[in-house]
PDB file of C-alpha atoms in Angstrom:
ATOM      1  CA  MET A  12      -0.051   0.086   0.067  1.00 53.00           C
ATOM      2  CA  LEU A  13       1.213   3.813  -0.580  1.00 51.00           C
ATOM      3  CA  THR A  14       1.152   4.565   3.315  1.00 56.00           C
ATOM      4  CA  ALA A  15       3.480   1.561   3.726  1.00 62.00           C
ATOM      5  CA  ALA A  16       5.659   3.023   1.122  1.00 58.00           C
ATOM      6  CA  LEU A  17       6.019   6.406   3.135  1.00 52.00           C
ATOM      7  CA  ALA A  18       7.498   4.450   6.295  1.00 59.00           C
ATOM      8  CA  PRO A  19      11.138   4.671   5.133  1.00 63.00           C
ATOM      9  CA  LEU A  20      11.211   8.372   4.457  1.00 58.00           C
ATOM     10  CA  PRO A  21      13.899  10.391   6.416  1.00 59.00           C
ATOM     11  CA  PRO A  22      14.286  11.325   9.036  1.00 61.00           C
ATOM     12  CA  GLU A  23      13.179   8.662  11.047  1.00 63.00           C
ATOM     13  CA  ASP A  24      12.229  10.890  13.839  1.00 62.00           C
ATOM     14  CA  GLY A  25      10.671  14.047  11.445  1.00 61.00           C
ATOM     15  CA  LEU A  26       7.193  14.842  10.682  1.00 62.00           C
ATOM     16  CA  ARG A  27       7.229  14.212   6.882  1.00 66.00           C
ATOM     17  CA  ARG A  28       6.524  10.719   6.775  1.00 67.00           C
ATOM     18  CA  TRP A  29       3.559  11.469   9.044  1.00 73.00           C
ATOM     19  CA  THR A  30       2.501  14.515   6.893  1.00 79.00           C
ATOM     20  CA  TYR A  31       2.287  12.112   3.825  1.00 80.00           C
ATOM     21  CA  HIS A  32       0.664   9.565   5.851  1.00 78.00           C
ATOM     22  CA  THR A  33      -1.936  11.827   6.725  1.00 85.00           C
ATOM     23  CA  LEU A  34      -2.319  13.433   3.617  1.00 86.00           C
ATOM     24  CA  PHE A  35      -2.542  10.179   1.497  1.00 88.00           C
ATOM     25  CA  GLY A  36      -4.524   8.393   4.274  1.00 88.00           C
ATOM     26  CA  LEU A  37      -7.464  11.010   3.942  1.00 92.00           C
ATOM     27  CA  ILE A  38      -7.641  11.143   0.329  1.00 93.00           C
ATOM     28  CA  ALA A  39      -8.052   7.507   0.638  1.00 92.00           C
ATOM     29  CA  VAL A  40     -10.354   7.047   3.233  1.00 92.00           C
ATOM     30  CA  THR A  41     -12.390  10.172   2.291  1.00 94.00           C
ATOM     31  CA  GLY A  42     -12.432  10.539  -1.356  1.00 93.00           C
ATOM     32  CA  MET A  43     -11.333  14.316  -0.875  1.00 94.00           C
ATOM     33  CA  ARG A  44      -9.156  15.905  -3.541  1.00 93.00           C
ATOM     34  CA  ILE A  45      -5.515  16.628  -2.445  1.00 91.00           C
ATOM     35  CA  THR A  46      -6.215  20.673  -2.796  1.00 92.00           C
ATOM     36  CA  GLU A  47      -9.178  19.815  -0.308  1.00 93.00           C
ATOM     37  CA  VAL A  48      -7.028  18.048   1.920  1.00 93.00           C
ATOM     38  CA  MET A  49      -4.253  20.551   1.546  1.00 91.00           C
ATOM     39  CA  GLY A  50      -6.624  23.692   2.797  1.00 92.00           C
ATOM     40  CA  LEU A  51      -7.689  21.906   5.820  1.00 93.00           C
ATOM     41  CA  GLU A  52      -7.253  24.208   8.550  1.00 94.00           C
ATOM     42  CA  ARG A  53      -7.223  23.056  12.193  1.00 93.00           C
ATOM     43  CA  ASN A  54     -10.134  24.704  13.152  1.00 96.00           C
ATOM     44  CA  ASP A  55     -11.886  23.074  10.274  1.00 96.00           C
ATOM     45  CA  VAL A  56     -11.702  19.500  12.008  1.00 95.00           C
ATOM     46  CA  ASP A  57     -13.633  18.515  14.643  1.00 96.00           C
ATOM     47  CA  LEU A  58     -12.597  14.932  15.733  1.00 96.00           C
ATOM     48  CA  ASP A  59     -15.514  14.853  18.846  1.00 96.00           C
ATOM     49  CA  ALA A  60     -17.633  14.566  15.932  1.00 97.00           C
ATOM     50  CA  GLY A  61     -16.143  13.014  13.514  1.00 96.00           C
ATOM     51  CA  VAL A  62     -16.889  15.870  10.842  1.00 97.00           C
ATOM     52  CA  LEU A  63     -14.298  18.012   8.691  1.00 96.00           C
ATOM     53  CA  THR A  64     -15.388  21.304   6.982  1.00 97.00           C
ATOM     54  CA  VAL A  65     -14.199  21.564   3.682  1.00 96.00           C
ATOM     55  CA  TRP A  66     -13.979  24.762   2.408  1.00 94.00           C
ATOM     56  CA  LEU A  67     -12.035  25.031  -0.855  1.00 85.00           C
ATOM     57  CA  THR A  68     -14.013  22.573  -3.088  1.00 88.00           C
ATOM     58  CA  LYS A  69     -13.930  22.291  -7.061  1.00 86.00           C
ATOM     59  CA  PHE A  70     -17.218  23.883  -6.999  1.00 88.00           C
ATOM     60  CA  GLY A  71     -16.595  26.454  -4.789  1.00 88.00           C
ATOM     61  CA  LYS A  72     -19.501  25.374  -1.856  1.00 93.00           C
ATOM     62  CA  SER A  73     -18.428  24.404   1.391  1.00 94.00           C
ATOM     63  CA  ARG A  74     -19.219  20.794   2.735  1.00 95.00           C
ATOM     64  CA  LEU A  75     -18.797  18.298   5.623  1.00 96.00           C
ATOM     65  CA  VAL A  76     -17.042  14.909   5.278  1.00 96.00           C
ATOM     66  CA  LEU A  77     -18.010  12.580   7.807  1.00 96.00           C
ATOM     67  CA  LEU A  78     -14.810  10.550   9.242  1.00 95.00           C
ATOM     68  CA  HIS A  79     -15.005   6.890  10.387  1.00 94.00           C
ATOM     69  CA  ALA A  80     -14.159   6.022  13.910  1.00 94.00           C
ATOM     70  CA  THR A  81     -11.446   4.344  12.851  1.00 91.00           C
ATOM     71  CA  THR A  82     -10.086   7.562  10.977  1.00 91.00           C
ATOM     72  CA  ARG A  83     -10.747   9.586  14.132  1.00 94.00           C
ATOM     73  CA  THR A  84      -8.440   7.223  15.908  1.00 91.00           C
ATOM     74  CA  ALA A  85      -5.592   7.510  13.233  1.00 87.00           C
ATOM     75  CA  LEU A  86      -6.159  11.228  13.402  1.00 88.00           C
ATOM     76  CA  ARG A  87      -5.959  11.381  17.234  1.00 89.00           C
ATOM     77  CA  ASP A  88      -2.679   9.189  17.609  1.00 82.00           C
TER      78      ASP A  88
END
């Protein structure tokens, strides 16, 4: 899987591998576009409610993306 290929990215103690893991993981489990994921701000993420608010959409209308419980757990970790 793509996320497994990210594990060896240097540096081992850096954030790059986790940034890419989260980016591609969100794209895979939510169907969001890369620009939508890249446009997320911390205030757009409500892990308690399991909802992402996407403002930068292809057609300019905001939308809500529901998160599965396993996705919420992964994002919290």
